[in-house]
XYZ file of N, CA and C in Angstrom:
342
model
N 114.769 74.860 134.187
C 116.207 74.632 134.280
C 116.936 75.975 134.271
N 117.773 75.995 135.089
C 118.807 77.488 135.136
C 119.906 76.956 133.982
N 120.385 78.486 134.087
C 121.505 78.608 133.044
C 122.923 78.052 134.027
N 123.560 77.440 133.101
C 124.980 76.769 133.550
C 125.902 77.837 133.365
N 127.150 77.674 134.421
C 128.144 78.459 133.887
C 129.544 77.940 133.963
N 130.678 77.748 133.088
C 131.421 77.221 133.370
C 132.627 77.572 132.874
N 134.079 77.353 133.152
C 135.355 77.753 132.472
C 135.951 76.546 132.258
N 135.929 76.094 131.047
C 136.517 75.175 130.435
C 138.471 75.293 129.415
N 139.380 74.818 129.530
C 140.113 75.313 128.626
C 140.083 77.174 128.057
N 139.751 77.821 129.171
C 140.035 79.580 128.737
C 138.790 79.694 127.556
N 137.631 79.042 127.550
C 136.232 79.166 127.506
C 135.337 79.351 128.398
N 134.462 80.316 128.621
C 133.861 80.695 129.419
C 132.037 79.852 128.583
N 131.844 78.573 129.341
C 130.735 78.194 128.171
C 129.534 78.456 129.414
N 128.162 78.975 128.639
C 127.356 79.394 129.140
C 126.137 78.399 128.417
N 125.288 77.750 129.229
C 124.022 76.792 128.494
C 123.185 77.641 128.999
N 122.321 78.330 128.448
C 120.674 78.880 128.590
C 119.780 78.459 128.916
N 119.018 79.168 129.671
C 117.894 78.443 130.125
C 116.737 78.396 128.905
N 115.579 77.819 129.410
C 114.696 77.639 128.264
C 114.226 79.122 128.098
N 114.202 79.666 128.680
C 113.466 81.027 128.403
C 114.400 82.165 128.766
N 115.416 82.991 127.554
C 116.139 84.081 128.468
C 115.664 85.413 127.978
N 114.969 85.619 128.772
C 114.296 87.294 128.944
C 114.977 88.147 130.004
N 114.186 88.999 130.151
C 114.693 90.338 130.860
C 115.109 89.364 132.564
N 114.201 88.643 132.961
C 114.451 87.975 134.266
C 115.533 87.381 134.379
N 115.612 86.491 133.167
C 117.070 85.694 133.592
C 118.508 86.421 133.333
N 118.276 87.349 132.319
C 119.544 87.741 131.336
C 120.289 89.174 132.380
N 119.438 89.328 133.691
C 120.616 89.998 134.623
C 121.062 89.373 135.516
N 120.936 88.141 135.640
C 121.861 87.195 136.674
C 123.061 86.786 135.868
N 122.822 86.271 134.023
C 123.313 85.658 133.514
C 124.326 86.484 133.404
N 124.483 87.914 132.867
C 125.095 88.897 132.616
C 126.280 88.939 134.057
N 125.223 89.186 135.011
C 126.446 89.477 136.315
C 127.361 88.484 136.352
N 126.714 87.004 136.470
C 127.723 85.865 136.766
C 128.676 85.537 135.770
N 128.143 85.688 134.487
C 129.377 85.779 133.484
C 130.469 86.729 133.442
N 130.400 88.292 133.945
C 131.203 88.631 133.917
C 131.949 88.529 134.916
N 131.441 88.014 136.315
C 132.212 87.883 137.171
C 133.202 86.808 136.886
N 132.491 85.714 136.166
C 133.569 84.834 135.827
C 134.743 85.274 134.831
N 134.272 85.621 133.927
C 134.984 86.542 132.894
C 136.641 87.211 133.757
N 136.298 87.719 134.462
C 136.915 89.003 135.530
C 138.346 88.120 136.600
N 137.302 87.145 136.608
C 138.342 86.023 137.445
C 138.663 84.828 137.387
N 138.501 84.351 136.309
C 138.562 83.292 135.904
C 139.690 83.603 134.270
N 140.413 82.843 134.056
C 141.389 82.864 132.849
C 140.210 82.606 131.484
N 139.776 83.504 131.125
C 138.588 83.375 130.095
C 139.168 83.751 128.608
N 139.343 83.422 127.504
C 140.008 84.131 126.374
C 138.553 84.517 125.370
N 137.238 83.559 125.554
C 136.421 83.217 124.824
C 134.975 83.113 125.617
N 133.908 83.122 124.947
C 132.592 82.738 125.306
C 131.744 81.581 124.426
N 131.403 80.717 124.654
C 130.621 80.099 123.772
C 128.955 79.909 124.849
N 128.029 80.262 124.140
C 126.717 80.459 124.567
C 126.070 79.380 123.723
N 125.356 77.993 124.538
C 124.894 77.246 124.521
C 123.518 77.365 124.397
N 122.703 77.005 123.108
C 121.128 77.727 122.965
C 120.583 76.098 122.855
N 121.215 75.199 123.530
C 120.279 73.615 123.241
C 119.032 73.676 123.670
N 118.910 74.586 125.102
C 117.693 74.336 126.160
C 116.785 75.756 125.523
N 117.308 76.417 124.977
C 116.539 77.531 124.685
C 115.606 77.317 123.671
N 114.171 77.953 123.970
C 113.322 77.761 123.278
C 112.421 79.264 122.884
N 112.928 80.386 124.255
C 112.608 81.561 123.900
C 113.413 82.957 123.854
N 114.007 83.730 123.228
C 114.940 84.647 123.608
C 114.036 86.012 123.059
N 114.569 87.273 124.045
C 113.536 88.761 123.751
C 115.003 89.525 123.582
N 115.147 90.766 123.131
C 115.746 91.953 123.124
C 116.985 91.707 124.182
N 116.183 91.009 125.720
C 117.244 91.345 126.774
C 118.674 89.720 126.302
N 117.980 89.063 125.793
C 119.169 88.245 125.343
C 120.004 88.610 124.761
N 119.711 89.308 123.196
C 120.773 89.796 122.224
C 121.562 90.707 123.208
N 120.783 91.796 124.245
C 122.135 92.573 125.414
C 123.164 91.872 125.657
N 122.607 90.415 126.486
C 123.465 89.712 127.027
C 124.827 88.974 126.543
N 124.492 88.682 124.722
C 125.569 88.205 123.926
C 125.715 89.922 123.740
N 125.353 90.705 123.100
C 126.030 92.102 122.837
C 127.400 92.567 124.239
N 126.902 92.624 125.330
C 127.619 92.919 126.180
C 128.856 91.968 126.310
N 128.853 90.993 126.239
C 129.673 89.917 126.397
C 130.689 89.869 125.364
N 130.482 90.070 124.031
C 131.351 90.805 123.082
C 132.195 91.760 123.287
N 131.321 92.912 123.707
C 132.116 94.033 123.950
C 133.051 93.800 125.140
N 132.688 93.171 126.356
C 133.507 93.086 126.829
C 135.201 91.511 126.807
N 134.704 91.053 126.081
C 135.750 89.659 125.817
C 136.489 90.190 124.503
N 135.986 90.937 123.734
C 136.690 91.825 122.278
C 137.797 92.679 122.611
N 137.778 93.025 124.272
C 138.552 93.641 124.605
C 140.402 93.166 124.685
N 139.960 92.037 125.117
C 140.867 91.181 125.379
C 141.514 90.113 123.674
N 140.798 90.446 122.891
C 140.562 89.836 121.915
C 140.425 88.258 121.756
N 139.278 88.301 122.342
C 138.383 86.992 122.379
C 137.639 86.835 121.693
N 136.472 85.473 121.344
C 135.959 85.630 120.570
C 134.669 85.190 121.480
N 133.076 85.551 120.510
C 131.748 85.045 121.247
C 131.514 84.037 120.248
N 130.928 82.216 120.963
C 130.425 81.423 119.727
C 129.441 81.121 120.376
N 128.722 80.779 119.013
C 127.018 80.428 119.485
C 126.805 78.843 119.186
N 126.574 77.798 120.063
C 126.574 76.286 119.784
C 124.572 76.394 119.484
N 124.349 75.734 119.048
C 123.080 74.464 118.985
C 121.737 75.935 119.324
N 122.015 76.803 118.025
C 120.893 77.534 117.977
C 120.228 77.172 116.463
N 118.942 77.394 117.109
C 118.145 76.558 115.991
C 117.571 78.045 114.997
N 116.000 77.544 114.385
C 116.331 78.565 113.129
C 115.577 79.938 113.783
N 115.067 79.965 114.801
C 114.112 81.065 115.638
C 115.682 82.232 115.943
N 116.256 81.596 116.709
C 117.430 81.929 117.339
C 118.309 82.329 116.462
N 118.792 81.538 115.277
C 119.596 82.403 114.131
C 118.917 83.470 113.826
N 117.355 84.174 113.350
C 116.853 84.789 112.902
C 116.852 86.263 113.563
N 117.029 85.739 115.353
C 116.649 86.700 115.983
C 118.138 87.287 115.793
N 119.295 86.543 115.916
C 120.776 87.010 115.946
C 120.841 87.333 114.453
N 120.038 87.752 113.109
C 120.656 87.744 111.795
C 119.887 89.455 112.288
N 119.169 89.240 112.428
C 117.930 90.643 112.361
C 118.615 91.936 113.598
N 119.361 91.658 114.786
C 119.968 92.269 115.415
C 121.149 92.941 114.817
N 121.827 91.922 114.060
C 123.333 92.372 113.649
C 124.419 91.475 114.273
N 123.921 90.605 115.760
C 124.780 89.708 116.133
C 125.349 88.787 114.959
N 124.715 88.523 113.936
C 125.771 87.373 113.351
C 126.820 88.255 112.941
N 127.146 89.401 112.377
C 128.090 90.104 111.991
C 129.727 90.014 113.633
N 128.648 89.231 114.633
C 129.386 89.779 115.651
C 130.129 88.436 116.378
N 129.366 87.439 116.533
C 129.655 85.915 116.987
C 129.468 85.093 115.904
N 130.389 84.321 116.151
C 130.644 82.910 115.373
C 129.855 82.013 116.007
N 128.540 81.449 114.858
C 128.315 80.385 114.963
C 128.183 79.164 114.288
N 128.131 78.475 115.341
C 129.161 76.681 115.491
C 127.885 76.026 114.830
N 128.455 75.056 113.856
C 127.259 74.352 112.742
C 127.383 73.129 113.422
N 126.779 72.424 113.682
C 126.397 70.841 114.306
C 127.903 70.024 113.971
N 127.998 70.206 112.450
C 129.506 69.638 112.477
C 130.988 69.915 113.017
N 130.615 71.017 112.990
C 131.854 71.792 113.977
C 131.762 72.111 115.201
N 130.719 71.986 115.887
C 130.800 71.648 117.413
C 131.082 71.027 118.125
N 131.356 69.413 117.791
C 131.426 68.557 118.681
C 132.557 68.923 119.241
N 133.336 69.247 118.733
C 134.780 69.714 119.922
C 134.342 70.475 121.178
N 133.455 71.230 120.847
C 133.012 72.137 122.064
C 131.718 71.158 122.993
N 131.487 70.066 122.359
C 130.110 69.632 122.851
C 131.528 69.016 123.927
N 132.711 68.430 123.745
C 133.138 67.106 124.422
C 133.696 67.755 126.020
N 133.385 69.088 125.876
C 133.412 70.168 127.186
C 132.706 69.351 128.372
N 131.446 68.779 127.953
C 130.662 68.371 129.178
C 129.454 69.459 129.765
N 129.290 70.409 129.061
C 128.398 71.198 129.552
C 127.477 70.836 128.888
């Protein structure tokens, strides 16, 4: 399954593929910021339901995406990452950096449709 991309309400929501490594995470990168760029974006929320593997080139992909939506003062949220995926974002420094969304406080973002 490919990664989704979409602009919802001045959310830019992104669903992951099952595996985002170095292969996927420079398409994901380009097309997000292109959307980012032209699209009325205030925010990112990165969707980890389908994800089952993330390397180094993922944390880039939320790192970059920060830096560039922080600009604007936006925010990055992380939906439906499980405990592999918190670990890898606690051990980077990303949690210091994105907000993430606890099962109970997502459903607002789940009713997006992505």
């Amino acid at each position: 399954m490919e990664e989704e991309l979409k602009v919802i309400d001045h959310y830019l929501m992104i669903r992951l593929p099952a595996e985002v490594d170095h292969r996927s995470c420079t398409e994901i990168s380009r097309r997000a910021d292109h959307m980012i760029m032209d699209h009325d974006v205030s925010h990112v929320v990165f969707d980890f339901s389908n994800t089952r593997f993330m390397d180094s080139s993922g944390v880039g992909v939320l790192a970059g995406r920060y830096r560039r939506i922080s600009c604007f003062g936006g925010k990055v949220y992380v939906i439906h990452a499980d405990d592999r995926i918190r670990r890898i974002l606690k051990m980077s420094g990303l949690m210091n950096l994105v907000e993430i969304m606890e099962e109970e406080q997502d459903g607002k973002l789940d009713e997006t449709g992505i």
